[in-house]
XYZ file of C-alpha atoms in Angstrom:
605
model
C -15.394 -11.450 -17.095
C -15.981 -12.991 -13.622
C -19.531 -11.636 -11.839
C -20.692 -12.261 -8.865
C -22.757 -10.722 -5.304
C -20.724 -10.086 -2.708
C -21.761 -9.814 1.096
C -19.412 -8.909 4.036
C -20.136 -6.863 7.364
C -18.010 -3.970 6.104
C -17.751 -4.684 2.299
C -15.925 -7.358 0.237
C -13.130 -6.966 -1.501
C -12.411 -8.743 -4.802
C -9.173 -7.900 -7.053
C -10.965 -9.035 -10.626
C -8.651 -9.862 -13.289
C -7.793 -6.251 -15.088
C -10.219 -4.642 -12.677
C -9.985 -3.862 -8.461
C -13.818 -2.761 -7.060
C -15.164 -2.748 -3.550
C -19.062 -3.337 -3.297
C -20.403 -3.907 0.210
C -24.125 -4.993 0.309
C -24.246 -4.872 -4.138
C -23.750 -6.495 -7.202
C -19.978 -6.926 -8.633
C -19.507 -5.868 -12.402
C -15.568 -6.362 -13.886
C -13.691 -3.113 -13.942
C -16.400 -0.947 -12.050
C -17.541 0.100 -8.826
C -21.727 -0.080 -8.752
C -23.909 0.884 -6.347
C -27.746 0.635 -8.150
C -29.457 2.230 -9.503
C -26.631 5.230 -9.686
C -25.514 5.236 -13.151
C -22.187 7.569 -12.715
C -20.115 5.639 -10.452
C -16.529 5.913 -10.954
C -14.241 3.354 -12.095
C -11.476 3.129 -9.434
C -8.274 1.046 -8.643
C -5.738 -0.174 -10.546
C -5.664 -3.020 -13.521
C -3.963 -5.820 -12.345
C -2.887 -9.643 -13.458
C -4.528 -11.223 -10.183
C -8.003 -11.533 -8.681
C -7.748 -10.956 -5.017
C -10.534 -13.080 -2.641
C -11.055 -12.408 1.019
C -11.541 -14.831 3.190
C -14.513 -14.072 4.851
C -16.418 -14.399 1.481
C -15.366 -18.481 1.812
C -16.958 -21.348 3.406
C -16.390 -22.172 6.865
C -15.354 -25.421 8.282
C -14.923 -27.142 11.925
C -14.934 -24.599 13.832
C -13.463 -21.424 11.870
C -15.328 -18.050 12.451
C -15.167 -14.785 10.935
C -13.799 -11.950 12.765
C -15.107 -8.043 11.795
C -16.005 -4.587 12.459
C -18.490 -2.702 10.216
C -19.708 1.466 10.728
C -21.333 2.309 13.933
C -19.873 0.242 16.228
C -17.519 1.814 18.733
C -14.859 3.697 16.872
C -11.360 1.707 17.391
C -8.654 2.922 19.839
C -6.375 0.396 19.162
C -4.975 -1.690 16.083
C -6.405 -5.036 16.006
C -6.242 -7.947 13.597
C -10.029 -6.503 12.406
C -8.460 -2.947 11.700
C -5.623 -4.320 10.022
C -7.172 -6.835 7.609
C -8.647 -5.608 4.299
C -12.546 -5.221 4.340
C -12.179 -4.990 8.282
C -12.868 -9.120 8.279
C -10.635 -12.228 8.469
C -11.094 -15.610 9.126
C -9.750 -17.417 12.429
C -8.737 -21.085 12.053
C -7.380 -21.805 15.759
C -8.241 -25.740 16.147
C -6.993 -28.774 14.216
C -9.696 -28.996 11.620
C -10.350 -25.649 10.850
C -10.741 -24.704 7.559
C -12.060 -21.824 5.103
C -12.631 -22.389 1.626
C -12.513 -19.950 -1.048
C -13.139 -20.373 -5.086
C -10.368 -19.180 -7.987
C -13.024 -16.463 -9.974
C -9.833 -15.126 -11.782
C -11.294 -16.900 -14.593
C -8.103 -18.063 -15.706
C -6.068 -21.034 -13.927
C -3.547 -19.492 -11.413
C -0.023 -21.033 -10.867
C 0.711 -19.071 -8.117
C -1.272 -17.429 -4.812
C -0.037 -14.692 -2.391
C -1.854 -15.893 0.829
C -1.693 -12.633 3.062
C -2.325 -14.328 6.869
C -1.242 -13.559 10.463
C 0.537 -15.990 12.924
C 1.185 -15.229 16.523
C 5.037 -13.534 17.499
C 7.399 -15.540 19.847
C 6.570 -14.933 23.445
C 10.095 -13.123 23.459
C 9.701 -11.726 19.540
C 11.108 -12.415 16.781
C 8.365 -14.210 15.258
C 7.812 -17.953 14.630
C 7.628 -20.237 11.563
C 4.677 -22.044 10.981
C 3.443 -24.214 7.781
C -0.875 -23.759 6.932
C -2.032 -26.755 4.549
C -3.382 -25.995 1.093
C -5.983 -28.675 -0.556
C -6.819 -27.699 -4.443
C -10.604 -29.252 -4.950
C -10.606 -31.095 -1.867
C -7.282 -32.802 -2.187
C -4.100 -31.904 0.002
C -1.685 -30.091 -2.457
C 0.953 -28.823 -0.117
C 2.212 -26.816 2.720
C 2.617 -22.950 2.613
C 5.268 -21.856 4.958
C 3.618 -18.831 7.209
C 6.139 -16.373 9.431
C 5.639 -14.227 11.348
C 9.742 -13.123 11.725
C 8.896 -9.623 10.079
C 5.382 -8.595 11.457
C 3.883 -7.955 14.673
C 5.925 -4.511 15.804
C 5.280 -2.776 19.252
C 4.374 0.814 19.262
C 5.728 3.171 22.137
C 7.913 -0.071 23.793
C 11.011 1.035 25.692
C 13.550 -1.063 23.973
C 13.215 -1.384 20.460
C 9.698 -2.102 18.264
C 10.159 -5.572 18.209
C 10.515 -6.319 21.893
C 6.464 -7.466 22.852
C 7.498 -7.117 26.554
C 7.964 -4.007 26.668
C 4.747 -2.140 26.878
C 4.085 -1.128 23.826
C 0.859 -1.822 21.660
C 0.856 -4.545 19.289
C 0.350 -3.567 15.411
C 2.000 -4.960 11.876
C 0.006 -8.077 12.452
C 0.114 -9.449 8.891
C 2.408 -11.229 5.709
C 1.668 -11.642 2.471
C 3.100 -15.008 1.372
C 3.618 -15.240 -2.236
C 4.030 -19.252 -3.367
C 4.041 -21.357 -6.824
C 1.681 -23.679 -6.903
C 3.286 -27.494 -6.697
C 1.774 -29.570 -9.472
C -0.728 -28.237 -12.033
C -2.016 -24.723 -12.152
C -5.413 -24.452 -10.380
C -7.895 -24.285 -12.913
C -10.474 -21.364 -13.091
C -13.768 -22.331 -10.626
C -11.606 -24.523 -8.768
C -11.801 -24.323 -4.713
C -8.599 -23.741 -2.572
C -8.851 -24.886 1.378
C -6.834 -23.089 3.866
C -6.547 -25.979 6.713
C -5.148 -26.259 10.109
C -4.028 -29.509 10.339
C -2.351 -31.528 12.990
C 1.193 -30.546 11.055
C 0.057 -27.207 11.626
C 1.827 -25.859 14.875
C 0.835 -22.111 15.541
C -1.951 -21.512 17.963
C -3.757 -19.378 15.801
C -4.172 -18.657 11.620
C -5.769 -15.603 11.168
C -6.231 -15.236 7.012
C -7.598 -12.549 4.959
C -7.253 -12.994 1.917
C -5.469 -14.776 -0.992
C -4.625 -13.928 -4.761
C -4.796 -15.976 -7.767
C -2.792 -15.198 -10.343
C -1.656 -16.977 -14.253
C 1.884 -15.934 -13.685
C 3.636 -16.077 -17.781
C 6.796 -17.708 -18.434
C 10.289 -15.252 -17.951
C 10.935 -12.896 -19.972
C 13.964 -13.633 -22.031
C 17.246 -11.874 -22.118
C 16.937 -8.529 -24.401
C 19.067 -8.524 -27.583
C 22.604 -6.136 -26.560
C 22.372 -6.246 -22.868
C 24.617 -6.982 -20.034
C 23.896 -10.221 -18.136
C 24.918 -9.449 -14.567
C 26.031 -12.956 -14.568
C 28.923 -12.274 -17.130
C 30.079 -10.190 -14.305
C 29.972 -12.566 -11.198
C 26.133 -12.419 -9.998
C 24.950 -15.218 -8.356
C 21.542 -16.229 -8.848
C 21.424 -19.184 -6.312
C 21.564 -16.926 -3.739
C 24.999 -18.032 -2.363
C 26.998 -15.389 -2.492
C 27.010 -11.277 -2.398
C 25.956 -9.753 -5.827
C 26.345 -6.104 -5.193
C 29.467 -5.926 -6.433
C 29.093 -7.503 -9.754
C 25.774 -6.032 -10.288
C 27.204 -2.770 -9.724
C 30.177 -3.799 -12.245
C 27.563 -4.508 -14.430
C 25.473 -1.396 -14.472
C 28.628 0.780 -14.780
C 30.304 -1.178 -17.957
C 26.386 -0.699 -19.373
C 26.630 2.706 -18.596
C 30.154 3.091 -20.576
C 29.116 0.425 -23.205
C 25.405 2.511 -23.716
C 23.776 -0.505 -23.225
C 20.787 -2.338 -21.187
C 21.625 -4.475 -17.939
C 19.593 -8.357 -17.933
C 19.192 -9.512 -14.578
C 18.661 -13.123 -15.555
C 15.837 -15.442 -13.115
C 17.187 -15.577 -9.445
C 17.071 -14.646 -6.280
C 20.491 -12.705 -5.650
C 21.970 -11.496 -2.428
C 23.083 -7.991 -2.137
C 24.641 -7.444 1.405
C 28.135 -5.953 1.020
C 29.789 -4.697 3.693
C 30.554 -2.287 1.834
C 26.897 -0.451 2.791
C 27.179 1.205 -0.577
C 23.649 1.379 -2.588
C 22.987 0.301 -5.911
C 23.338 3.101 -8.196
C 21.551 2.605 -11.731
C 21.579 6.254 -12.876
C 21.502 6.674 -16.694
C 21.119 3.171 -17.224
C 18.020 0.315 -18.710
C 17.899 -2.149 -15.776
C 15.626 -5.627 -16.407
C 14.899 -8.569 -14.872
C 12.840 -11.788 -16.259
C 9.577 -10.530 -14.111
C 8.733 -9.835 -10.552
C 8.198 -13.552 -9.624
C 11.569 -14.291 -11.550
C 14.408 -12.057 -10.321
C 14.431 -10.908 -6.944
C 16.996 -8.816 -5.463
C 16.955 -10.152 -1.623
C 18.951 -7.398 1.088
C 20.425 -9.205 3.906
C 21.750 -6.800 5.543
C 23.030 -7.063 9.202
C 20.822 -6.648 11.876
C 21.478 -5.002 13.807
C 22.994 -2.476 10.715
C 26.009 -0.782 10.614
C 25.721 2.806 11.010
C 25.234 4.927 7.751
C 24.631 1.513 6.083
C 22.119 1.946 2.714
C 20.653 -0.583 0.637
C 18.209 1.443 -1.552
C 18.369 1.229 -5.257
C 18.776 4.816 -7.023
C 17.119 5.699 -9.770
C 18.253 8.794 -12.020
C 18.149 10.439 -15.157
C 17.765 8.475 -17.992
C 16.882 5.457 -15.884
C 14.491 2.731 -16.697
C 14.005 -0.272 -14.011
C 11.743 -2.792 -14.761
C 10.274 -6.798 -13.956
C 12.133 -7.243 -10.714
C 11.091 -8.205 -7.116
C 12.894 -5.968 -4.346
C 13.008 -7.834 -1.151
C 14.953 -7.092 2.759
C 15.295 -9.005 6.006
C 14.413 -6.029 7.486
C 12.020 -6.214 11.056
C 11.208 -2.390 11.631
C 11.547 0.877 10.320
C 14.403 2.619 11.090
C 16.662 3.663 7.661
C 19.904 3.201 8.580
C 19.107 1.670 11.781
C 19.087 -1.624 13.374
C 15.566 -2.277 12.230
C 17.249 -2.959 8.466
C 15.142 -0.900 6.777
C 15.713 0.923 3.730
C 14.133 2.874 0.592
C 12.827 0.375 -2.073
C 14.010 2.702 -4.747
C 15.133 6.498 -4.099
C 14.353 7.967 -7.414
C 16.004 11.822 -8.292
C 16.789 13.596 -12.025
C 15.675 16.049 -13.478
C 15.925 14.193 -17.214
C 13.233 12.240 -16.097
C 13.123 8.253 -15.096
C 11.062 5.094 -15.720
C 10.145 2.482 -13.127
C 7.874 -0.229 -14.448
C 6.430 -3.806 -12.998
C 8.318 -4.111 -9.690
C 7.334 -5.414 -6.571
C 8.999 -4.029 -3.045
C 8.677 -5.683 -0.022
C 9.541 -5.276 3.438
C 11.435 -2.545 2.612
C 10.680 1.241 3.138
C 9.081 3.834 0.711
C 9.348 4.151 -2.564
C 11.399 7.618 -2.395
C 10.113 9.771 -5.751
C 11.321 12.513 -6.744
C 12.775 14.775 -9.674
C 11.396 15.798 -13.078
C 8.992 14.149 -14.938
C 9.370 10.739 -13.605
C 6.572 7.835 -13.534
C 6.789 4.757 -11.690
C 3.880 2.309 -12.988
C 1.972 -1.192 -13.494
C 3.949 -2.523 -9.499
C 3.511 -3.360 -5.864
C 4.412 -2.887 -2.946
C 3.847 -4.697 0.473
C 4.424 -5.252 3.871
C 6.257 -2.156 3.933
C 7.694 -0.030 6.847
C 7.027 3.286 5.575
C 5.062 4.755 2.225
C 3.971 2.820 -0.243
C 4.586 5.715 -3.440
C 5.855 8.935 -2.017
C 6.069 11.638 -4.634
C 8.454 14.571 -2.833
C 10.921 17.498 -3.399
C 13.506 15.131 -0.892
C 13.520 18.005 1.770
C 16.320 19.726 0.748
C 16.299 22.084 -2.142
C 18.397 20.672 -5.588
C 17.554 20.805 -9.581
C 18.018 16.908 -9.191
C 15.019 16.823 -6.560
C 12.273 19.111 -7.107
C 9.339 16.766 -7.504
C 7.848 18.229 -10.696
C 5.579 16.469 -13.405
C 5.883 13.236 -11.024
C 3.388 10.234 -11.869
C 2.455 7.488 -9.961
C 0.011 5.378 -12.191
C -1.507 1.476 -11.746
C 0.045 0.474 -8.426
C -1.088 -1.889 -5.798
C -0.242 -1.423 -2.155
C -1.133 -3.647 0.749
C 0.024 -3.505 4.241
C 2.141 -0.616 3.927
C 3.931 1.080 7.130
C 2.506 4.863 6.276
C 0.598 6.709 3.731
C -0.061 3.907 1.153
C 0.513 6.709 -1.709
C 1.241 10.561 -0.818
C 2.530 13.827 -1.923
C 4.633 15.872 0.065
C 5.998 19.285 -0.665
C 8.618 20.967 2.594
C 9.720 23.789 2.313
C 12.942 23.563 4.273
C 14.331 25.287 7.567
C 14.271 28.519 5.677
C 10.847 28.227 3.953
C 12.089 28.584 0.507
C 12.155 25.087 -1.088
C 9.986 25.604 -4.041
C 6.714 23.567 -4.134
C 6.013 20.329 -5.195
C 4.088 20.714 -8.539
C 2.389 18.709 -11.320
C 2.238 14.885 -8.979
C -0.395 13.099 -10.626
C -1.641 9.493 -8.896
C -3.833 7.695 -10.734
C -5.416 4.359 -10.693
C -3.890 3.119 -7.756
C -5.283 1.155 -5.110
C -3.982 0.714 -1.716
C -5.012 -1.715 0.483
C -5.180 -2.259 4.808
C -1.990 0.275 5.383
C -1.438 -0.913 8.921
C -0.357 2.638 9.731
C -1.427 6.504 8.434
C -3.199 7.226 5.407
C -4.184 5.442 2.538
C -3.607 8.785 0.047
C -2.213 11.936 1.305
C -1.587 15.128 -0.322
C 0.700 17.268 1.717
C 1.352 20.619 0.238
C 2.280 21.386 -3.195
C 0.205 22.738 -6.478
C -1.808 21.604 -9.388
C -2.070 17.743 -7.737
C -3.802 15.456 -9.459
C -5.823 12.356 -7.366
C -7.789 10.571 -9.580
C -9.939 7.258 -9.980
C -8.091 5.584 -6.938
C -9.305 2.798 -4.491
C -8.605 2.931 -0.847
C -9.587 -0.387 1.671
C -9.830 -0.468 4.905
C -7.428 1.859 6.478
C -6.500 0.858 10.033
C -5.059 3.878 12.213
C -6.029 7.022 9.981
C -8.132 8.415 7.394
C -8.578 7.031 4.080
C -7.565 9.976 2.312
C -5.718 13.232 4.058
C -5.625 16.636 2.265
C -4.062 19.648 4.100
C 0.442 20.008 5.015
C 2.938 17.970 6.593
C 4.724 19.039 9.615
C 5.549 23.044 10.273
C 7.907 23.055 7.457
C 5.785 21.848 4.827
C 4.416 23.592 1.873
C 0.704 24.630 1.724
C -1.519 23.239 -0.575
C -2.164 25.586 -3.334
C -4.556 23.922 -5.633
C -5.915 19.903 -5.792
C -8.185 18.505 -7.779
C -9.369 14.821 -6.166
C -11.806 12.803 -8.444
C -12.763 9.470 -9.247
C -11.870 7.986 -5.814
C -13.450 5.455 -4.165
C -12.354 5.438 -0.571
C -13.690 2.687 1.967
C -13.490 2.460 5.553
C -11.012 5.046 7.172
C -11.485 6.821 10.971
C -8.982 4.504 12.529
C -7.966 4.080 15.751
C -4.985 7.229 16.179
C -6.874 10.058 17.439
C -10.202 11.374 15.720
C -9.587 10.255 12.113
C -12.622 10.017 9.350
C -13.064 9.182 5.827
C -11.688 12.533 4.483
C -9.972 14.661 6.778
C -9.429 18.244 5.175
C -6.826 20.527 6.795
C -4.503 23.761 6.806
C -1.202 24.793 8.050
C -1.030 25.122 12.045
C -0.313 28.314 13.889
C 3.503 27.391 14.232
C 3.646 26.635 10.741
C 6.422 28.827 8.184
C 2.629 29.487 6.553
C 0.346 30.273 9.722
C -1.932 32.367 7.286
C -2.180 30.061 4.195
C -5.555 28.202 3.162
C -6.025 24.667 1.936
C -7.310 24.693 -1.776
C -8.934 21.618 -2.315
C -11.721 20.312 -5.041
C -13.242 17.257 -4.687
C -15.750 15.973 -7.540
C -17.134 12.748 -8.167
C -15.988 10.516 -5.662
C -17.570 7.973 -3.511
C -16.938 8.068 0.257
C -18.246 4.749 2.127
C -18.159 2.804 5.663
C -15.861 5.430 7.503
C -15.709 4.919 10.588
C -16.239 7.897 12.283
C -17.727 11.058 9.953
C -17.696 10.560 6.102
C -15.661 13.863 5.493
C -14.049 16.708 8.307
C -13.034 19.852 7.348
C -10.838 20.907 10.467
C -8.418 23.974 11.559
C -7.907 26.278 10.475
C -8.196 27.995 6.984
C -9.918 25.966 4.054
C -11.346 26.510 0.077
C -13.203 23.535 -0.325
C -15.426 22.764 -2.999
C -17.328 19.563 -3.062
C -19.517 18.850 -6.366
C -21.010 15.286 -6.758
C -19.836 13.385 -4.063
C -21.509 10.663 -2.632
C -20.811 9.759 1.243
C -22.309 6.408 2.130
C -23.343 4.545 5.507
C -20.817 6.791 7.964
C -20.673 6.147 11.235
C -20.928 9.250 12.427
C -21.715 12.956 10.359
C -21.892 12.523 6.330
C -19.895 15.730 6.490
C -18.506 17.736 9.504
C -16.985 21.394 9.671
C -15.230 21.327 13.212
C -14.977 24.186 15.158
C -12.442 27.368 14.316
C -12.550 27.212 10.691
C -12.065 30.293 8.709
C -12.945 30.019 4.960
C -15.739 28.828 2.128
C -17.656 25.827 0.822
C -18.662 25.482 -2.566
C -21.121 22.180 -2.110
C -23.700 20.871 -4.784
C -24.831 17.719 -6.112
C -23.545 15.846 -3.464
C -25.672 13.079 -1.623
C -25.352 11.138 2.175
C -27.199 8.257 2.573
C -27.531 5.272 5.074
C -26.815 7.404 8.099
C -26.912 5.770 11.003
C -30.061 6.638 14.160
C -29.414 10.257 15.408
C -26.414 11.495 12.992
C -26.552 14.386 10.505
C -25.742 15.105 6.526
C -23.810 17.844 7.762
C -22.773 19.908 10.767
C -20.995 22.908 10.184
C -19.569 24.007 13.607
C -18.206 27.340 12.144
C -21.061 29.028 11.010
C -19.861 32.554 11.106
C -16.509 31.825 9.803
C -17.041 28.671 7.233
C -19.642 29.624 4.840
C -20.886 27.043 2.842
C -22.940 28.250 -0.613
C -24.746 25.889 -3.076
């Protein structure tokens, strides 16, 4: 396994082969997170196929520069490409000649790269196309088509988010641009050079990061399936295959066999605005860089138009890319936005190795569901959102519900949350049982990167969070007046980076309780957190805030925060259980805790 020190002004990232860890300022060991001489670190993030590099970590050439922020500088009030980009640091090639290069430490030879980079909108919006030139040990290779057609949305603007002119603040700034590598694989060791060159139009190529990946060879077609092209699918991407798949999945469902997607990029955009139902049924495509499903859907969309997939009892989906055309989030609006999957059943479903993009959450509910081993990115809402749907059903009660070895980068909210509501009348029953695990989310351009919202015996364990631009790393408390309070959590294992963004007073941790217009004005927060590390927030480490909180803390560590290690606002009601827990690297003139609530927080241990 790959080792090597790291150094960034807010901490590296690297994405090892089988093993995601963030070490700022320390030594990199495959499939843990270090910081010596501590010997009980956690082991956090999920196990993936590709080794992630940032940028910033390469060598510079003509006259590139690194752009960052790092703890203790003034806390942000507005996204910027630094907020948004994943250790808080990119790399800005903005004159012919400029150049970063970066080394493949996969340790295997990679035949593909997802190059995640920003490119300036249209004066007007609607993004540009641009091409940034790729070299492979020094010698030109070929030209990776950049775009930036589906980032750079306008918060608050008057006419829609992706007008720029019309005074609204400038975030989504980034793409992740997965490619094939033309010509051999690049062999482990290797160096890859991101360079503007004179073919190179776009003022400005801010990059953050690329993975290398071994991508295998497509899966073949399973013995007594359905091929979807049997039924009229076209994999060329020339004409509609909603239809046919649906044709497909139904004669499967009839037949009691499995649906084959063979490789192909097919187009689903029937006017019919009907979504893809694969309830009951074993849905499989050749792998996630194979078979791509690809919504085109008109923009601006047809009112009550879906394109979501839906996943129900008895459902397994697996090894296919979800992709959309869509430019802002707005389900069933003219942004084009939609659900990746919206998963419901109470017998239970299976999602396994897919990758959504551009698309909207991941919608997951039901009974005893797991979605597992996929990605998402670029998203306009959630990453994984484990619910009861809002609305009270046997199909949608968001029991037993895991979410287990994901990746999400650049997601549009909450890059993994659980959210329990309780309805208009207050008597949806509570989310119970979610357990995410292993995950790692990545830069969400907006809210958290976990959140536990309501619910009971939640399970958040050995997760990685990077680099969370508007919010906390990790919110614990309720969702909205309607939502369920949060009866009992147990958070461990985490490793959670960064965090205190720029959308109000946001920290590390932020620890709350239902508000005084809530259905639950009375009810505490039950929280434990044990064991989990708690680094380079940028504003205090953890906040317990209004109004009513149980929080026990046992063998945390809070590290380098740019403001308190741990801070109990003002108006909290309600006990502390804290031992074994350590802050260290505080900045000149800040404290290892403030409790602002003496009388009314007490804190034992």
């Amino acid at each position: 396994m790959y080792r090597r020190a790291i150094s960034a002004p807010c901490g590296a990232l690297l994405l090892a082969a089988c093993a995601l860890f963030f070490l700022p300022h320390d030594e990199a060991h495959a499939g843990t997170v270090t910081t010596h001489p501590r010997p009980h670190t956690p082991t956090a993030g999920a196990t993936t196929p590709f080794t992630t590099v940032e940028a910033e970590s390469g060598k510079l050439g003509g006259g590139a520069r690194v752009r960052s922020i790092s703890p203790g500088v003034p806390e942000p009030t507005a996204a910027s490409l630094e907020t948004e980009a994943s250790g808080y640091a990119l790399v800005e090639l903005k004159a012919t000649g400029d150049s970063v290069t970066i080394t493949n430490t996969s340790g295997k030879s990679a035949n593909t790269l997802v190059v995640r980079a920003s490119i300036p909108d249209a004066p007007k919006g609607g993004g540009i196309d641009a091409s940034l030139d790729l070299y492979v040990n020094g010698v030109q290779r070929q030209a990776i088509p950049l775009s930036s057609k589906q980032a750079w949305n306008y918060r608050g603007a008057t006419t829609n988010p992706d007008d720029p002119n019309a005074g609204g603040m400038p975030y989504r700034f980034y793409n992740e641009f997965p490619l094939w590598v033309t010509g051999a694989p690049i062999p482990a060791g290797s160096t890859i050079t991101l360079k503007k060159d004179a073919a190179n139009t776009a003022a400005v190529y801010d990059v953050d990061s690329v993975d290398f990946e071994n991508v295998a060879a497509a899966l073949k077609q399973p013995a007594g399936s359905l091929s979807v092209l049997d039924y009229g699918a076209d994999p060329k991407f020339g004409t509609d295959s909603t239809i046919a798949i649906q044709n497909t999945v139904n004669a499967a469902r009839t037949q009691g066999k499995s649906v084959w997607i063979p490789p192909g990029k097919y187009l689903t955009n029937s006017l019919a605005g009907t979504p893809l139902d694969f309830t009951g049924v074993k849905v499989q495509g050749a792998g996630m860089w194979y078979t791509t499903l690809y919504r085109k859907v008109p923009l601006p969309t047809p009112d009550g138009w879906r394109s979501e997939i839906l996943v129900g009892s008895g459902t397994t989906l697996t090894d296919v890319q979800i992709d959309a055309n869509a430019v802002w989030r707005q389900v069933r609006g003219d942004g084009g936005s939609d659900y990746g999957i919206n998963a419901s059943g109470a017998g239970g479903w299976l999602v396994d190795r897919i990758w959504t993009r551009h698309t909207d959450a991941n919608w997951l509910s039901g009974t005893n569901g797991v979605i597992e081993n996929s990605r998402t990115a670029d998203s306009y809402g959630d990453g994984f959102n484990v619910n009861n749907s809002n609305t009270a059903s046997p199909d949608k009660l968001g029991k037993n519900i895991t979410v287990r070895n994901n990746f999400a980068r650049n997601t549009g909210d909450d890059s993994f949350a659980t959210y329990s509501d309780a309805g208009t009348g207050g008597t949806d029953p509570q989310v119970d049982g979610t357990k995410i695990l292993n995950n790692t989310a990545i830069a969400p351009w907006w809210a958290n990167g976990i959140r536990i919202a309501g619910g009971s015996h939640i399970q958040v364990r050995n997760n990685l969070v990077n680099s969370v631009s508007s919010n906390n790393a990790m919110d614990i408390g309720v969702f909205g007046d309607t939502g369920n309070p949060l009866l009992s959590a147990t958070v461990s294992g985490n490793v959670l980076i960064g965090g205190g963004g720029w959308n109000g007073v946001r920290h590390g941790v932020h620890i709350g309780s239902p508000a005084d217009t809530s259905l639950f004005p009375t009810a505490y927060t039950t929280v434990t957190l044990s064991d989990n590390v708690l680094r380079g927030s940028l504003n205090a480490g953890l906040s317990i805030d209004t109004a009513r909180d149980h929080v026990t803390l046992t063998n945390n560590t809070i590290d380098h925060p740019a403001k308190q290690g741990i801070w109990i606002a003002a108006g909290v009601t309600g006990t502390g259980v804290f031992s074994g827990n350590t802050v260290k690297n505080l900045l000149p003139g800040q404290v290892a805790t403030q409790n602002d609530s003496p009388t009314t927080f007490t804190v034992t241990g």
